[in-house]
Short mmCIF file of C-alpha atoms in Angstrom, two decimals:
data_model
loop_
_atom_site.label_atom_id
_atom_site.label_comp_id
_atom_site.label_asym_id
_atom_site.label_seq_id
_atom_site.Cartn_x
_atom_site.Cartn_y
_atom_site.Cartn_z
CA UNK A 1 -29.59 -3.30 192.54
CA UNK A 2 -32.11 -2.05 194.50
CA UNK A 3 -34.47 1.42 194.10
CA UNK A 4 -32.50 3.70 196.35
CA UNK A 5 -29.21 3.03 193.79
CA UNK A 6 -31.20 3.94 190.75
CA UNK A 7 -29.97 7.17 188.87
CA UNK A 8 -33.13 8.27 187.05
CA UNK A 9 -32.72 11.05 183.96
CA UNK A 10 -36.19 11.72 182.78
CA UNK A 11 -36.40 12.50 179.02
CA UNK A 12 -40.12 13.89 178.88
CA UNK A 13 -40.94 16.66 181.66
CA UNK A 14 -42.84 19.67 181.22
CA UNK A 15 -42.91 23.12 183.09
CA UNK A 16 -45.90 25.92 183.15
CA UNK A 17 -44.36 29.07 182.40
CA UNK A 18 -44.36 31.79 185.12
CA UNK A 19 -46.35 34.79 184.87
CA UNK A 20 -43.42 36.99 184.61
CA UNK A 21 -41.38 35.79 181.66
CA UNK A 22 -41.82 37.30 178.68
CA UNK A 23 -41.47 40.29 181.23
CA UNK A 24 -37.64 39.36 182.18
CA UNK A 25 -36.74 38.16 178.65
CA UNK A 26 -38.03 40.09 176.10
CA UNK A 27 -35.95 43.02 174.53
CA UNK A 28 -36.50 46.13 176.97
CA UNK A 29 -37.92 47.96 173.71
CA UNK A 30 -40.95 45.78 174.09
CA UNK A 31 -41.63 44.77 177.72
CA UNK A 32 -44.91 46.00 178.69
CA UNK A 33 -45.91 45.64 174.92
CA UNK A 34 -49.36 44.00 174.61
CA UNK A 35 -48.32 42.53 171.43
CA UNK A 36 -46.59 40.02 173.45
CA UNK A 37 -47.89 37.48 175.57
CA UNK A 38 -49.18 38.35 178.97
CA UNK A 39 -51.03 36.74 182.16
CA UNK A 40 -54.16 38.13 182.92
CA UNK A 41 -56.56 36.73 185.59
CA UNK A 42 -60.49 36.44 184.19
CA UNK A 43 -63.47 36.58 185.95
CA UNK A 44 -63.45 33.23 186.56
CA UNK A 45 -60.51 33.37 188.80
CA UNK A 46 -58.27 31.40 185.95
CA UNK A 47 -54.86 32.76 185.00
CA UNK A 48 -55.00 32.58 181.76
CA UNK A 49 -52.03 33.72 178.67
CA UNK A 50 -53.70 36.36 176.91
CA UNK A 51 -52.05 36.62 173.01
CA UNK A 52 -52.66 36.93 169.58
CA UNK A 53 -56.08 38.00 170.34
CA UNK A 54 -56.73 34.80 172.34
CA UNK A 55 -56.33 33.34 175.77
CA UNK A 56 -54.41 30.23 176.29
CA UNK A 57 -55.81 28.89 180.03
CA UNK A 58 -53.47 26.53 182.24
CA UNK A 59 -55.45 23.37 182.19
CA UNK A 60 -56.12 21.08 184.83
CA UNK A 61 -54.64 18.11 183.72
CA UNK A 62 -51.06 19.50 182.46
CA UNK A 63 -50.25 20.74 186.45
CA UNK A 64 -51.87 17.64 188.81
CA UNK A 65 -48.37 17.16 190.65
CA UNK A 66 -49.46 16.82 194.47
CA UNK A 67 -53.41 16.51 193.73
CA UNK A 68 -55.53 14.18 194.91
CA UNK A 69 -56.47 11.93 191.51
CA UNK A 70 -60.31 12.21 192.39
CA UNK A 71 -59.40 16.22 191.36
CA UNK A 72 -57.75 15.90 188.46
CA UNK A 73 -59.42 17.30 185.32
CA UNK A 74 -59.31 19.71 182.11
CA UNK A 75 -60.84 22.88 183.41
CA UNK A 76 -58.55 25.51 183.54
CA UNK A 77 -56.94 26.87 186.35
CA UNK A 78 -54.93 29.30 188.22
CA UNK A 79 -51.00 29.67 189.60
CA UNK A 80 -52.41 29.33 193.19
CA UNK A 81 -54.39 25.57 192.22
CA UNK A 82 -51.00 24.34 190.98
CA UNK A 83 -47.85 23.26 192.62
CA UNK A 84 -45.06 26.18 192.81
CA UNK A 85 -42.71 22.81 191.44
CA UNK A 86 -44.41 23.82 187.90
CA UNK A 87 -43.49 27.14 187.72
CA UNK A 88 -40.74 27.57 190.07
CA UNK A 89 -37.74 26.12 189.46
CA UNK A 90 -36.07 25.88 193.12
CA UNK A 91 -39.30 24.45 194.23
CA UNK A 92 -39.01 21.92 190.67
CA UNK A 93 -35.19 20.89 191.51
CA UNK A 94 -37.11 19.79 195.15
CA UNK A 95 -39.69 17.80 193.59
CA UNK A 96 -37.20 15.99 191.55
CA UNK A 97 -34.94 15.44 195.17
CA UNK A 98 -38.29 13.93 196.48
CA UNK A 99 -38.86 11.83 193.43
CA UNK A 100 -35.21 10.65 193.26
CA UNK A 101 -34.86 12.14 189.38
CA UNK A 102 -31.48 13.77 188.73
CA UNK A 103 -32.29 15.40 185.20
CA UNK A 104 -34.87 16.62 183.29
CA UNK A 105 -35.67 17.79 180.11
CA UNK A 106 -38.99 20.00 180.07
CA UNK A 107 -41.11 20.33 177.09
CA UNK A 108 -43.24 23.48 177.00
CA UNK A 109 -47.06 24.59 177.86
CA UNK A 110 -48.20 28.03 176.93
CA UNK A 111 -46.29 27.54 173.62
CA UNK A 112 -47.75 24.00 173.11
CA UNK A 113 -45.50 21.32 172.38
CA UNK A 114 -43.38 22.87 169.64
CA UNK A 115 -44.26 25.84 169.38
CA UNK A 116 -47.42 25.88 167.95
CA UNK A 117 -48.61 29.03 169.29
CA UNK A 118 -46.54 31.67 167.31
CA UNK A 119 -46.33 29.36 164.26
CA UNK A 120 -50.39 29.65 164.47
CA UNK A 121 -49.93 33.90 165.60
CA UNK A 122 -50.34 36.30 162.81
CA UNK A 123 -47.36 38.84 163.60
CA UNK A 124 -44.60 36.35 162.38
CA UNK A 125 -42.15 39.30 163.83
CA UNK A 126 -43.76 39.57 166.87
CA UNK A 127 -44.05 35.65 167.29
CA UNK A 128 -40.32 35.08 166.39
CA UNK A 129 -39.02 37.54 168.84
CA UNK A 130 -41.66 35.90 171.56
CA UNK A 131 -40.16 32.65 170.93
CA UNK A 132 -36.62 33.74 171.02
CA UNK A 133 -37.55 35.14 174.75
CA UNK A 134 -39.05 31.63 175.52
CA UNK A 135 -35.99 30.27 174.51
CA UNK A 136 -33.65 33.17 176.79
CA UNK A 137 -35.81 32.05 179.37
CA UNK A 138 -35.72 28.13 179.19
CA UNK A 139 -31.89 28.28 178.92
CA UNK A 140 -30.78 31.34 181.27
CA UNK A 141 -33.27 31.06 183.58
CA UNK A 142 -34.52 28.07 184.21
CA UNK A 143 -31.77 25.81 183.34
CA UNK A 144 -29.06 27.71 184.00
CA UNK A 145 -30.52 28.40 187.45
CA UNK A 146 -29.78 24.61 188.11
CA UNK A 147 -26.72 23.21 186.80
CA UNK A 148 -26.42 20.07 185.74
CA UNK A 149 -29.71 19.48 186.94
CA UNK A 150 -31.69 20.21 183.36
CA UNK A 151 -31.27 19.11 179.60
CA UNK A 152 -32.00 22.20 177.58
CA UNK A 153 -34.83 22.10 174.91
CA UNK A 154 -35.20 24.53 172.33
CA UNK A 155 -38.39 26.09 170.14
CA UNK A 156 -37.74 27.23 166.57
CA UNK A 157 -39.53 29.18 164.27
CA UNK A 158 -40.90 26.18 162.38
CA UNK A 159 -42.98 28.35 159.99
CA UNK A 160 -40.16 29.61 157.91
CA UNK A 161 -37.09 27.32 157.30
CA UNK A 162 -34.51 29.32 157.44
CA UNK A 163 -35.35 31.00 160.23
CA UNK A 164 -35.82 27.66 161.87
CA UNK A 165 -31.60 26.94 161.26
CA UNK A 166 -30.85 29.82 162.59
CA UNK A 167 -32.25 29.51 165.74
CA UNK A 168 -31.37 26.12 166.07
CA UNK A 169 -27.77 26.99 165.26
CA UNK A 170 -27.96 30.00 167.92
CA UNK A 171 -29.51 27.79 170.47
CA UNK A 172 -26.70 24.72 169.51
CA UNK A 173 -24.04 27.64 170.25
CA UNK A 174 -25.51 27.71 174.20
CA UNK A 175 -25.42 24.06 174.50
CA UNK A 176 -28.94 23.08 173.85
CA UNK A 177 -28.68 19.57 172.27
CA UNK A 178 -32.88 18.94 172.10
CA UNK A 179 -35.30 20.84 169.90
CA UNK A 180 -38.81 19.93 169.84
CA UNK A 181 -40.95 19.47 166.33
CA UNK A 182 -43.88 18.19 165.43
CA UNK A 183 -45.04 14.49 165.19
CA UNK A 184 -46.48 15.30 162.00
CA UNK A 185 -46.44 19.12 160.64
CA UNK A 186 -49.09 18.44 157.72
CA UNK A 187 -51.81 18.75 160.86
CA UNK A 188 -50.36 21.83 161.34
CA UNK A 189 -50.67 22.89 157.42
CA UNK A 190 -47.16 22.40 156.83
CA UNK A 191 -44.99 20.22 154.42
CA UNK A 192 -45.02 16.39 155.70
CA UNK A 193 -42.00 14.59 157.07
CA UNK A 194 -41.78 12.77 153.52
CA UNK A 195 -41.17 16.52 152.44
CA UNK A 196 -37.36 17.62 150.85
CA UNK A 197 -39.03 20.70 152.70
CA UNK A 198 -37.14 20.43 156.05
CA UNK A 199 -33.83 19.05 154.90
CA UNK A 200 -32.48 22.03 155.77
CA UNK A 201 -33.83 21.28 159.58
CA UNK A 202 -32.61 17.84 159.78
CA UNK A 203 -29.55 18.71 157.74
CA UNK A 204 -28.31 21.41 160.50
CA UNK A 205 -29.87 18.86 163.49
CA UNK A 206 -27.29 15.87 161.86
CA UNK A 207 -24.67 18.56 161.87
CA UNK A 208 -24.62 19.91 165.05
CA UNK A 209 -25.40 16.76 166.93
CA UNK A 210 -29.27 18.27 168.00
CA UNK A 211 -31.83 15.76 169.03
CA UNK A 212 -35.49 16.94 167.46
CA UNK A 213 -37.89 15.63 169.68
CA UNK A 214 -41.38 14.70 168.48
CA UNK A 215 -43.61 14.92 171.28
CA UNK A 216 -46.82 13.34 171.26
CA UNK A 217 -49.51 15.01 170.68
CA UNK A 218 -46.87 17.88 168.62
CA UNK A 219 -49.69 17.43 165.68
CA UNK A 220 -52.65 19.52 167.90
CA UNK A 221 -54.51 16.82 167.38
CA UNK A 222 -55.91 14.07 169.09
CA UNK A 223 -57.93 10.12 168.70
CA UNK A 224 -61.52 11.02 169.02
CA UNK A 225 -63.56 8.44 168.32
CA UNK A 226 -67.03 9.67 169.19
CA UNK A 227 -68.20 13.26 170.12
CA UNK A 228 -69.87 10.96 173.69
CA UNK A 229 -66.38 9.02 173.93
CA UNK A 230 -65.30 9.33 177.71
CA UNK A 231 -61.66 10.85 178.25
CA UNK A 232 -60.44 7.48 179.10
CA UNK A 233 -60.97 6.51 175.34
CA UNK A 234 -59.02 9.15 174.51
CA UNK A 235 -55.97 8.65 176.91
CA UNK A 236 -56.08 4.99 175.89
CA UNK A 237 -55.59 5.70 172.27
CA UNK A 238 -52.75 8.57 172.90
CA UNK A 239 -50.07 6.42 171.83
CA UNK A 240 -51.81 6.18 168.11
CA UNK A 241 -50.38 9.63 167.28
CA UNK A 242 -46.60 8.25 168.11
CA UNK A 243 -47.23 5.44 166.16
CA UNK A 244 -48.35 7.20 163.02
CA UNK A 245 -44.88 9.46 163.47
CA UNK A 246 -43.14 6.39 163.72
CA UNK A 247 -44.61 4.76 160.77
CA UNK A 248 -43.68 8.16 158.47
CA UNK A 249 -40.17 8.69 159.42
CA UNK A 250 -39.13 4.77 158.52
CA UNK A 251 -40.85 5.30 155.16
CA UNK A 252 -39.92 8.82 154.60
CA UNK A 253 -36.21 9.45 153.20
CA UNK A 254 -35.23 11.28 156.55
CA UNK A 255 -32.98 8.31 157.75
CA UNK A 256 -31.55 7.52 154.29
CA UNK A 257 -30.76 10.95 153.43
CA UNK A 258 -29.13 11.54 157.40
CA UNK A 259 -27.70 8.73 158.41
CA UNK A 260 -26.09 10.33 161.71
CA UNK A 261 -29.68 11.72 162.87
CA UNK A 262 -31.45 10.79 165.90
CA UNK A 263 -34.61 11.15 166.27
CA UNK A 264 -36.67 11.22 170.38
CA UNK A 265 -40.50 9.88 169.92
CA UNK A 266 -41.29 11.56 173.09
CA UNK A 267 -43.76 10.07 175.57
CA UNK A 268 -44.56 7.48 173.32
CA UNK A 269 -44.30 4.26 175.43
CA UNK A 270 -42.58 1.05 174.00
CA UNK A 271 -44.59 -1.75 174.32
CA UNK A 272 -46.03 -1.37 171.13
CA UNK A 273 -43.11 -1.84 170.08
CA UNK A 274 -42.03 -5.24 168.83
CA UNK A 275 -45.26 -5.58 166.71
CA UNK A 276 -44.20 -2.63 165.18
CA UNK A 277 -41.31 -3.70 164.20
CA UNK A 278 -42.18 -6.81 163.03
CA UNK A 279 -44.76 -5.14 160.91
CA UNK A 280 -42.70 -2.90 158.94
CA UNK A 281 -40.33 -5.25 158.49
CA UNK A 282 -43.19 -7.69 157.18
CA UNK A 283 -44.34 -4.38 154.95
CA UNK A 284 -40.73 -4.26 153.65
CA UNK A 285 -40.09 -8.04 152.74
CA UNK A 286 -43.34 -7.70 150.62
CA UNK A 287 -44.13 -4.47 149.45
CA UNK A 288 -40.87 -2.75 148.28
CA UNK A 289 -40.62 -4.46 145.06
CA UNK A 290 -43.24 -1.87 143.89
CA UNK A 291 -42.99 0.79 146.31
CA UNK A 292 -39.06 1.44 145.89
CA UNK A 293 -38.48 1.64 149.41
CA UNK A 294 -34.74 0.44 149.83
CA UNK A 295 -32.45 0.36 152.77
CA UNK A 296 -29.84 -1.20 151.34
CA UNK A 297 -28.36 -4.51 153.27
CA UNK A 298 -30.29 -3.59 156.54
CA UNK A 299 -34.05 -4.10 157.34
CA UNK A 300 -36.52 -1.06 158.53
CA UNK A 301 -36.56 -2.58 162.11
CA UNK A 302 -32.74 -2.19 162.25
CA UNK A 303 -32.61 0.97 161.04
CA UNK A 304 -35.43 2.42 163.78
CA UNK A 305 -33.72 1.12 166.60
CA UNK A 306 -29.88 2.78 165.48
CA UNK A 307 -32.06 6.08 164.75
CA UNK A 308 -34.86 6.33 166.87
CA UNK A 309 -35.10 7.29 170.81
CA UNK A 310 -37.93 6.10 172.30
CA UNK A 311 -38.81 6.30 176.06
CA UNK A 312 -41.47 5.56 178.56
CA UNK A 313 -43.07 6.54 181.99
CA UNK A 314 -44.39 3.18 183.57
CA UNK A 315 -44.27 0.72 180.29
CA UNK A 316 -43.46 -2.66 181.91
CA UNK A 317 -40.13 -3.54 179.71
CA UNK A 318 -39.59 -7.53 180.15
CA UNK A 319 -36.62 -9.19 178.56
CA UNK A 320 -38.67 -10.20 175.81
CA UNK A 321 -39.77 -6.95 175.14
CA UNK A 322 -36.61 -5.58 175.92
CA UNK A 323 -34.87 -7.70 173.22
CA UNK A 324 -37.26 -7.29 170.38
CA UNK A 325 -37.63 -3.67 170.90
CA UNK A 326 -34.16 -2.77 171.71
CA UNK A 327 -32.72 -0.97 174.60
CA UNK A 328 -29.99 1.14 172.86
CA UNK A 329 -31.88 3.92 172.47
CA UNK A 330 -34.44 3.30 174.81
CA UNK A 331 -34.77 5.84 177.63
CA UNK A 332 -37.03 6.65 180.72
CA UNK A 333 -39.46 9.79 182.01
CA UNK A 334 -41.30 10.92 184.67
CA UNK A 335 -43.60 13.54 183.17
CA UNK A 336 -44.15 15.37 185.71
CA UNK A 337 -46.16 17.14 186.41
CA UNK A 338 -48.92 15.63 184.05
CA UNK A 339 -51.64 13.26 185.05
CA UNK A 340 -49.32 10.48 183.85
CA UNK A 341 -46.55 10.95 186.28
CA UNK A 342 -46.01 9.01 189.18
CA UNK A 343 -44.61 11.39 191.20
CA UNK A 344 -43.38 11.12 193.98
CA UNK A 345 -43.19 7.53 193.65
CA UNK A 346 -41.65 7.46 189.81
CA UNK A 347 -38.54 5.22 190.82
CA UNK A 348 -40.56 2.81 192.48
CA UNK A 349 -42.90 2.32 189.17
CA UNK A 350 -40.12 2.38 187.33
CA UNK A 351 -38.21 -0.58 188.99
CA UNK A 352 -41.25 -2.57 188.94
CA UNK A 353 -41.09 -2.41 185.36
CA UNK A 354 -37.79 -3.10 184.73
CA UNK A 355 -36.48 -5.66 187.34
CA UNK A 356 -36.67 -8.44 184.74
CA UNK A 357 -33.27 -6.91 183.57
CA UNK A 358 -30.08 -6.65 183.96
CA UNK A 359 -28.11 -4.45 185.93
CA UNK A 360 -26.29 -2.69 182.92
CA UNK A 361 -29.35 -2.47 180.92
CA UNK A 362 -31.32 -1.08 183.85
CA UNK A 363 -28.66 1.80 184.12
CA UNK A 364 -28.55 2.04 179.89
CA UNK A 365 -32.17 3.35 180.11
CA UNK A 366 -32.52 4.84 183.48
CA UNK A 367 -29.79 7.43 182.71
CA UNK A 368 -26.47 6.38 180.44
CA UNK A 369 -28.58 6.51 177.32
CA UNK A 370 -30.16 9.85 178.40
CA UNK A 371 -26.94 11.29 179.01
CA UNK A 372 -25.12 10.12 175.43
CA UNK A 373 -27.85 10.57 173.42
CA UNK A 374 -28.55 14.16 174.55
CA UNK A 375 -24.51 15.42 175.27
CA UNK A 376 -25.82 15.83 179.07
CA UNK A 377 -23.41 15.41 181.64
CA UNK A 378 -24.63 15.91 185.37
CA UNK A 379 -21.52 13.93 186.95
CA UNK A 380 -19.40 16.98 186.06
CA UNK A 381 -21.11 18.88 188.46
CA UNK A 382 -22.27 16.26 190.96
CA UNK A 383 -20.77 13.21 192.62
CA UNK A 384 -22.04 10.28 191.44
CA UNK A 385 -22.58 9.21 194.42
CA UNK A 386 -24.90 12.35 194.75
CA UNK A 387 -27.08 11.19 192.09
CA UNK A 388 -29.23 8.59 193.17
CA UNK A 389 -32.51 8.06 194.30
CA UNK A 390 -31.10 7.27 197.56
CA UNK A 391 -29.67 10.38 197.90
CA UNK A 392 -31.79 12.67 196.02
CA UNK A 393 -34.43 11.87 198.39
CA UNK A 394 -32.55 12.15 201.67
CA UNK A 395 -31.39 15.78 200.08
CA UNK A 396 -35.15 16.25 199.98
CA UNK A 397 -35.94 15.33 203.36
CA UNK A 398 -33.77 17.54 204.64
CA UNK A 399 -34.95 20.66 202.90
CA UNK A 400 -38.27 19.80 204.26
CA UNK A 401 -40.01 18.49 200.87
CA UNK A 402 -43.81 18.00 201.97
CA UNK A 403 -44.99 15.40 198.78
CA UNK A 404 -47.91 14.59 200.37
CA UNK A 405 -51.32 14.77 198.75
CA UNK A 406 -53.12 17.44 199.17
CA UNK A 407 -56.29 19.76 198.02
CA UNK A 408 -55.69 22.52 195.24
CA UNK A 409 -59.59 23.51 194.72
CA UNK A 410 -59.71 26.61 196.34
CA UNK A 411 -63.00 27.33 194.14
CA UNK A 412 -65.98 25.47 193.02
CA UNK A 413 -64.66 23.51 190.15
CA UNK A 414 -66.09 21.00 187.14
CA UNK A 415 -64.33 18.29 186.02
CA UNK A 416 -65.64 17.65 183.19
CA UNK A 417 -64.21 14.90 180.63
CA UNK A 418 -66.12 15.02 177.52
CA UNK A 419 -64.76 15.14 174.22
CA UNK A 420 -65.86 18.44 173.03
CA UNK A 421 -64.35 19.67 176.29
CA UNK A 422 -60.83 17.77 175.43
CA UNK A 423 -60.89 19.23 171.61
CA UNK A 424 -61.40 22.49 173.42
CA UNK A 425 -57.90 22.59 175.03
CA UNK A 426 -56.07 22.29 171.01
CA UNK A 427 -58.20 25.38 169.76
CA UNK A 428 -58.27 28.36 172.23
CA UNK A 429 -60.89 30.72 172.53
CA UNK A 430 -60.50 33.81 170.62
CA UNK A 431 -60.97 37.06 172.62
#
């Protein structure tokens, strides 16, 4: 196999809402309604989400597609400082072409991960119809705009439980097999995962074949470890968060009491993997006498890798690690158009880390997992042949993609990477 014959379905992708939404999406009783979230531009020349009495800035780092690294940063910044592939979604279905990716599923900004936003809002009825119109929007408009080309993800009113099935349930109807939900709602002041509390969730999830997808970084918080630790501590010790999620779903009774759920630990990485597993099995052989965990004839490390997704941007997956962590679930991403991505040169990263393999595992978590796991099928509406990286990128070419690097500071600009800086981005300013 070489690069160009790669089929590449990215699992972790994320989009920057444009300006007009809400506008297009909402009820027509309340367009125009203040209440609801707007774009306003403030003095400093950053567009910023204006809400709930607060404003929500794009940051930096969350829309770095096509930017020199040596500008990356947190500040905030504007639609005309990012590229139109994060908002627009002709211009996105390009990037991909130039990247050689052939789906994508795209996790929210304004909204934060899950939602966070109008969970955190204090008009619950003015948050739930807001987040209904995010959803219109990510289904009708941006993924229907591109067929076959997107894996819808859903938001759901995570702040009252039955509300939460029924927008899952109305969002299931439409074909949207991913929801995303926090790595760990107690951060957020709700019920843990080892809570009966969202059986209800998981219970409609097993029922209608729904992925939830716990995102890192789903919690709103982050590893500090110092108030002077540089950002590079911080991105470092991302992966922590995942880890902790992992760690409560195998000891929670979410598997036992579902035993058809999935579970997607998204943008989590996997080489952390096979100590992980060796450690809760370790935990298991000599702690369950007295803790009562039980999983019957089958160890914890089994278990996780039936249940769990997990995926990775540029983890370098060697037969060892390949074996010990497992590849059945295990699936790829591009992020885009985060600081992580390696756009435009994702399937070249990618085949670096996975050329120890073999040619059916390399397509198991490139793209077959991706597409069984999540109910996606792209092939019905392109050739196979179509699909590749090969392809995708000639398509590109031809449409004139320009993926070169280039400037986006069309003002003077700080990059600043302090800590207090980085909390800054999980608590917006109140207007």
């Amino acid at each position: 196999m070489r690069v160009e014959d790669l089929i590449l379905v990215s699992v972790d992708d994320h989009v920057v809402e444009p300006a007009d939404m809400f506008e297009r999406h909402l009820p027509a009783r309340y367009r125009g309604d203040d209440a609801f979230p707007r774009v306003v531009r403030n003095d400093a020349g950053d567009d910023v989400w204006v809400y709930d009495g607060r404003a929500f800035p794009n940051i930096g780092l969350n829309a770095v597609a096509g930017r020199p690294r040596d500008e990356f940063g947190v500040d905030p910044t504007s639609f005309e400082e990012m590229r139109s592939g994060c908002w627009d979604v002709a211009d996105r279905v390009g990037d991909m072409n130039a990247n050689g990716v052939l789906g994508s599923l795209c996790f929210p900004s304004f909204p934060r991960l899950c939602g966070q936003v109008f969970a955190e809002a204090e008009d619950k009825d003015v948050a739930l119809i807001a987040l209904k119109a995010y959803n219109d929007w990510h289904v009708e408009s941006w993924c229907g705009a591109a067929p076959g080309r997107f894996i819808p993800l859903g938001l759901v009113p995570f702040w009252d439980i039955e509300l939460t099935v029924q927008e899952l349930k109305r969002n299931a109807e439409r074909g949207v097999k991913a929801v995303s939900f926090s790595e760990n709602p107690s951060k957020l002041g709700f019920p843990s995962l080892h809570s009966t509390h969202w059986d209800p969730f998981w219970a409609a999830c097993q029922d209608l074949g729904v992925v939830p997808c716990l995102h890192i970084g789903s919690s709103s918080t982050i590893t500090v470890t110092a108030p002077d630790a540089p950002f590079d501590v911080t991105a470092t010790l991302q992966p922590m968060n995942i880890v902790q999620a992992a760690a409560d779903l195998v000891w929670s009774p979410v598997f036992r009491r579902f035993p058809d759920l999935k579970i997607a630990l998204s943008e989590g990485g996997v080489g952390w993997l096979p100590y992980f597993l060796d450690k809760i099995d370790l935990v298991y052989r000599k702690q369950s006498g007295w803790t009562g965990q039980d999983y019957g004839d089958q160890l914890p490390s089994e278990v996780f890798k039936e249940r769990v997704i997990t995926c990775f941007i540029d983890d370098r997956v060697t037969p060892d690690v390949a074996e010990r962590a497992g590849t059945g679930n295990m699936t790829w991403e591009c992020d885009y158009p985060h600081s992580d991505s390696d756009w435009p040169e994702s399937p070249e990263v990618a085949w670096a880390g996975l050329r120890g393999l073999d040619d059916a595992t390399v397509n198991a978590i490139t793209h077959e997992n991706a597409i069984r796991l999540f109910q996606y099928d792209p092939f019905a509406v392109r050739p196979r042949e179509q699909c590749t990286v090969g392809a995708l990128r000639a398509e590109a070419a031809g449409a004139g993609v320009d993926t070169a690097p280039r400037s986006m500071r069309t003002r003077e600009q700080t990059m600043g990477a302090k800590a207090d800086a980085q909390m800054s981005l999980l608590v917006p300013e109140r207007l």
